[in-house]
């Protein structure tokens, strides 16, 4: 294996190209610093670019994310590596970090691809589409999603049968199976960690039947069903394609739950569930939407008003944690719960259940640094060493944390956290300028 | 006159195309005079489409570009920059909004929405024919930044700007820095004392020679605009007999960090000021921080049983404050834990409306449950009641958690968990004309993506003046605001929009109506060849157009919105 590393020099390394990493990169770049933005996925935009609308403004998420992403992509001071991972960072001295980066081959020359989708049509392989959270399929030669950036085909080499059909139809000959993994050594003066979060895996709560009952989906799947770039052009339950009319939300799926090792609150699920409920009331005016909750946490600017608005629209809020879900023969679901208001255990029937899955840390970030160097909190979020004084400082001077890498938070808080991290990074760069 | 116009009609995913027949719109305009290219696109704002547009401009030698999509608030800048990358003057770009104005407004009438969209695009084409190239005004920016308010947010913003080698004037109305935080003992999530946190940030500030701290001082006036504000500051006499000092500072940007007021309950609200043992959360925090002894005492009486009543002044059903104050659940639970740890025989009863210890703060709630605190809950329609019986203060609730059973607790002390309200003193907001939201806190430009900028260029907002926040969130907001303010002045030169009003001095006979109509104080009076006429300050003018229609002789023209352009648009909208 050829492990020769190309050497790169930048002022700042930003790890993660979601909304927090993007915002931090933009702030640094607008101040005149050269930034390398490293994203492990095939597109920028993280989770936000895949959302339907955002609370409490009900702005279309794609509409406010794509211009931001496109500004990042075009910025003369920002270089983007997608499908790339930072495997190691070593701090040599103040203002002097060395990072090892692995860039996986896309097997498509992005600069030549016109996203014409002929390869997609030609490819005989069908697999589940991860960008639609498994609701539909995609090909092994595919455009990740319609507003992806870069918008170019990619070859999913894990599932590719190397039949060569895509190569034959490609009008610009941009498919290249000889591409290899590239290795880089980066010298940077400061680092911003914006590695984001993972969604809670509902398979860890078997009593909710996710993966077993077809009409139990996650909130991210519902997010895709109601997005402008939705897969079905209507809302339907996956089991039989029926348009649902009794939809239930199960809040705190994997949050505030010590039995799955996550006793903390995920901070966003109440609000995104209320948002989805409002959108569903609009899309399916005859449907009943019920939200089962422990406490509704509508704490941010305009959130409480948004919650009251949902109640006014007729969303049904039931205080009670769902204990167990069972499936009927026709695919409908029976939810067993303690109705706190009535003080009794009840069962309710719904034809579709949405699990409001929570926020988990992305622990890979800890492995980038030498053993124990980057401190993590008990939940594997990046530890904030001076939480109240300088929330974006980590245990390593010159390494700052932005967005959900440090804790669950919503979009405005991620933007503020990214602003804070980039502000500290700019200060660090100015204070350590070589004289 | 533009003769090679390109028109792009956006689906906006389905946001537009679900209701507007975009292909029909395209066909309806493709043969209009001057149109050489008419296309539909799924997301006009996507990077790939932007690149296609740049290619089209060059390939078809376009001289005008129109995108029919969403509100210009969202994407005017995006497509101006596309036009610029196609080597056209960006001000020749014309935007038209067929989402908010057609598809969303008429989702019940697809045919009507489509017809309206066609007229809107035709009007844009008419405007595009007249669009002239314009050039932004450039000027030099002051390199100093003012921060108003020296609480935690203001001080952190000042430290951050100082770190960026920027001179800072930090102006505090009170005689002391540190705001509310400086008065607190141990804080939630770190247990550091508020006074210590404030002190360590202030000590850091004092080490810096590029920071001027003015306490006991108020900004009394502001003139100018982004890059060049002139602030007049009045410093109160420090001792009797001292003169009142008035100073003037030229600054490029201002960070507003004026904070919040704690909610003060009305007389009789949950027994406040009716019973002497009913106090507010700040009072309670000060009490447990300052009192030493085995047992907690208040006004000479021993305190064992404490009732906390949540959401006082927040989430009001009938009152003005509909919002949640965000910090109070965590703050009071932390205070209750502190009280129980510090004093013997403390029993805590939390009368809440649903606990909101979001994120990792949930661990404090768990800790309080483990130490035996009792939680009772009501909904908003049946709040708990505080009353006296046989010389005892009691709290009664229909408890949701026990099947709405009516429960009653005898309390030695009742703590009203009061939230945050906007500052009663709004002099800074009025001075800078900062807009406020429904909750009366200052409003940001965009709730999701631009939380520290305001519609007034050069003014940023930090901390709780924008809305309730805890300290972590306030500091993040302060550092973000500092970075944003710094970005305005860091390059030394600033550009402002060339779309401003212009005065035809031949027609103007100075009546002053335009100056009265101007919301930005951008119009003055001057002598031209012995005649008094109106003059526009280009760096202050926002191009809002308020002055043009009130001018009796029609002497004011708004660049980029000339009468010719507007009349030709109206003609199209009226059906050609």
mmCIF file of N, CA and C in Angstrom, chain A residues 135 202 205 207-219 221 237-239 248 250 253 325-327 331-335 351-355:
data_model
loop_
_atom_site.group_PDB
_atom_site.id
_atom_site.type_symbol
_atom_site.label_atom_id
_atom_site.label_comp_id
_atom_site.label_asym_id
_atom_site.label_seq_id
_atom_site.Cartn_x
_atom_site.Cartn_y
_atom_site.Cartn_z
ATOM 1 N N UNK A 135 -36.068 4.525 3.897
ATOM 2 C CA UNK A 135 -37.471 4.479 3.448
ATOM 3 C C UNK A 135 -37.589 3.956 2.030
ATOM 4 N N UNK A 202 -32.894 3.011 18.020
ATOM 5 C CA UNK A 202 -34.083 2.489 18.717
ATOM 6 C C UNK A 202 -34.118 0.965 18.822
ATOM 7 N N UNK A 205 -34.154 -0.511 22.269
ATOM 8 C CA UNK A 205 -35.373 -0.645 23.091
ATOM 9 C C UNK A 205 -36.327 -1.600 22.360
ATOM 10 N N UNK A 207 -38.775 -3.329 23.172
ATOM 11 C CA UNK A 207 -40.221 -3.318 23.478
ATOM 12 C C UNK A 207 -40.990 -2.298 22.638
ATOM 13 N N UNK A 208 -40.270 -1.417 21.964
ATOM 14 C CA UNK A 208 -40.957 -0.491 21.051
ATOM 15 C C UNK A 208 -41.097 -1.072 19.638
ATOM 16 N N UNK A 209 -40.442 -2.189 19.392
ATOM 17 C CA UNK A 209 -40.680 -2.929 18.155
ATOM 18 C C UNK A 209 -40.081 -2.334 16.893
ATOM 19 N N UNK A 210 -39.175 -1.373 17.045
ATOM 20 C CA UNK A 210 -38.575 -0.799 15.835
ATOM 21 C C UNK A 210 -37.797 -1.883 15.096
ATOM 22 N N UNK A 211 -37.928 -1.922 13.794
ATOM 23 C CA UNK A 211 -37.213 -2.936 13.015
ATOM 24 C C UNK A 211 -38.021 -4.222 12.906
ATOM 25 N N UNK A 212 -39.025 -4.343 13.785
ATOM 26 C CA UNK A 212 -39.846 -5.550 13.792
ATOM 27 C C UNK A 212 -41.246 -5.202 13.284
ATOM 28 N N UNK A 213 -41.806 -4.101 13.813
ATOM 29 C CA UNK A 213 -43.102 -3.622 13.321
ATOM 30 C C UNK A 213 -42.838 -2.577 12.250
ATOM 31 N N UNK A 214 -43.406 -2.799 11.071
ATOM 32 C CA UNK A 214 -43.062 -1.942 9.926
ATOM 33 C C UNK A 214 -43.568 -0.511 10.081
ATOM 34 N N UNK A 215 -44.642 -0.332 10.859
ATOM 35 C CA UNK A 215 -45.219 1.008 10.944
ATOM 36 C C UNK A 215 -44.712 1.805 12.140
ATOM 37 N N UNK A 216 -43.634 1.300 12.750
ATOM 38 C CA UNK A 216 -42.929 2.072 13.770
ATOM 39 C C UNK A 216 -41.698 2.667 13.084
ATOM 40 N N UNK A 217 -41.652 3.982 12.984
ATOM 41 C CA UNK A 217 -40.509 4.612 12.309
ATOM 42 C C UNK A 217 -39.827 5.586 13.264
ATOM 43 N N UNK A 218 -38.679 6.087 12.863
ATOM 44 C CA UNK A 218 -38.006 7.092 13.699
ATOM 45 C C UNK A 218 -38.423 8.483 13.237
ATOM 46 N N UNK A 219 -38.154 9.446 14.090
ATOM 47 C CA UNK A 219 -38.493 10.834 13.772
ATOM 48 C C UNK A 219 -37.710 11.321 12.555
ATOM 49 N N UNK A 221 -36.958 9.483 9.985
ATOM 50 C CA UNK A 221 -37.682 8.958 8.817
ATOM 51 C C UNK A 221 -38.906 9.815 8.529
ATOM 52 N N UNK A 237 -47.511 5.055 5.622
ATOM 53 C CA UNK A 237 -46.820 4.163 6.548
ATOM 54 C C UNK A 237 -46.130 3.079 5.734
ATOM 55 N N UNK A 238 -44.917 2.727 6.146
ATOM 56 C CA UNK A 238 -44.118 1.827 5.303
ATOM 57 C C UNK A 238 -44.695 0.424 5.172
ATOM 58 N N UNK A 239 -45.482 -0.042 6.130
ATOM 59 C CA UNK A 239 -45.964 -1.424 6.115
ATOM 60 C C UNK A 239 -46.794 -1.758 4.895
ATOM 61 N N UNK A 248 -48.913 8.484 16.337
ATOM 62 C CA UNK A 248 -48.456 8.692 17.715
ATOM 63 C C UNK A 248 -46.974 9.037 17.737
ATOM 64 N N UNK A 250 -43.676 9.049 20.316
ATOM 65 C CA UNK A 250 -43.170 8.558 21.591
ATOM 66 C C UNK A 250 -41.948 9.392 21.956
ATOM 67 N N UNK A 253 -37.513 8.715 23.526
ATOM 68 C CA UNK A 253 -37.027 7.401 23.105
ATOM 69 C C UNK A 253 -35.491 7.444 23.154
ATOM 70 N N UNK A 325 -45.060 -1.427 22.965
ATOM 71 C CA UNK A 325 -45.867 -1.339 21.750
ATOM 72 C C UNK A 325 -46.091 -2.751 21.215
ATOM 73 N N UNK A 326 -47.320 -3.050 20.808
ATOM 74 C CA UNK A 326 -47.613 -4.356 20.192
ATOM 75 C C UNK A 326 -48.243 -4.121 18.825
ATOM 76 N N UNK A 327 -48.086 -5.084 17.937
ATOM 77 C CA UNK A 327 -48.598 -4.929 16.580
ATOM 78 C C UNK A 327 -49.832 -5.799 16.361
ATOM 79 N N UNK A 331 -51.400 -4.368 10.966
ATOM 80 C CA UNK A 331 -50.275 -3.428 10.984
ATOM 81 C C UNK A 331 -50.487 -2.269 11.935
ATOM 82 N N UNK A 332 -51.708 -2.111 12.485
ATOM 83 C CA UNK A 332 -51.928 -1.064 13.482
ATOM 84 C C UNK A 332 -51.177 -1.421 14.764
ATOM 85 N N UNK A 333 -51.026 -0.428 15.628
ATOM 86 C CA UNK A 333 -50.170 -0.636 16.790
ATOM 87 C C UNK A 333 -50.917 -0.288 18.066
ATOM 88 N N UNK A 334 -50.628 -1.068 19.107
ATOM 89 C CA UNK A 334 -51.266 -0.813 20.396
ATOM 90 C C UNK A 334 -50.196 -0.314 21.360
ATOM 91 N N UNK A 335 -50.409 0.883 21.878
ATOM 92 C CA UNK A 335 -49.440 1.499 22.782
ATOM 93 C C UNK A 335 -49.950 1.392 24.214
ATOM 94 N N UNK A 351 -52.251 3.971 13.955
ATOM 95 C CA UNK A 351 -51.855 3.208 12.761
ATOM 96 C C UNK A 351 -50.420 3.505 12.324
ATOM 97 N N UNK A 352 -49.768 4.439 13.031
ATOM 98 C CA UNK A 352 -48.351 4.698 12.742
ATOM 99 C C UNK A 352 -47.736 5.292 14.000
ATOM 100 N N UNK A 353 -46.519 4.858 14.317
ATOM 101 C CA UNK A 353 -45.846 5.356 15.518
ATOM 102 C C UNK A 353 -44.491 5.943 15.125
ATOM 103 N N UNK A 354 -44.247 7.143 15.619
ATOM 104 C CA UNK A 354 -42.959 7.796 15.372
ATOM 105 C C UNK A 354 -42.182 7.832 16.684
ATOM 106 N N UNK A 355 -40.992 7.246 16.692
ATOM 107 C CA UNK A 355 -40.148 7.270 17.885
ATOM 108 C C UNK A 355 -39.278 8.529 17.838
#
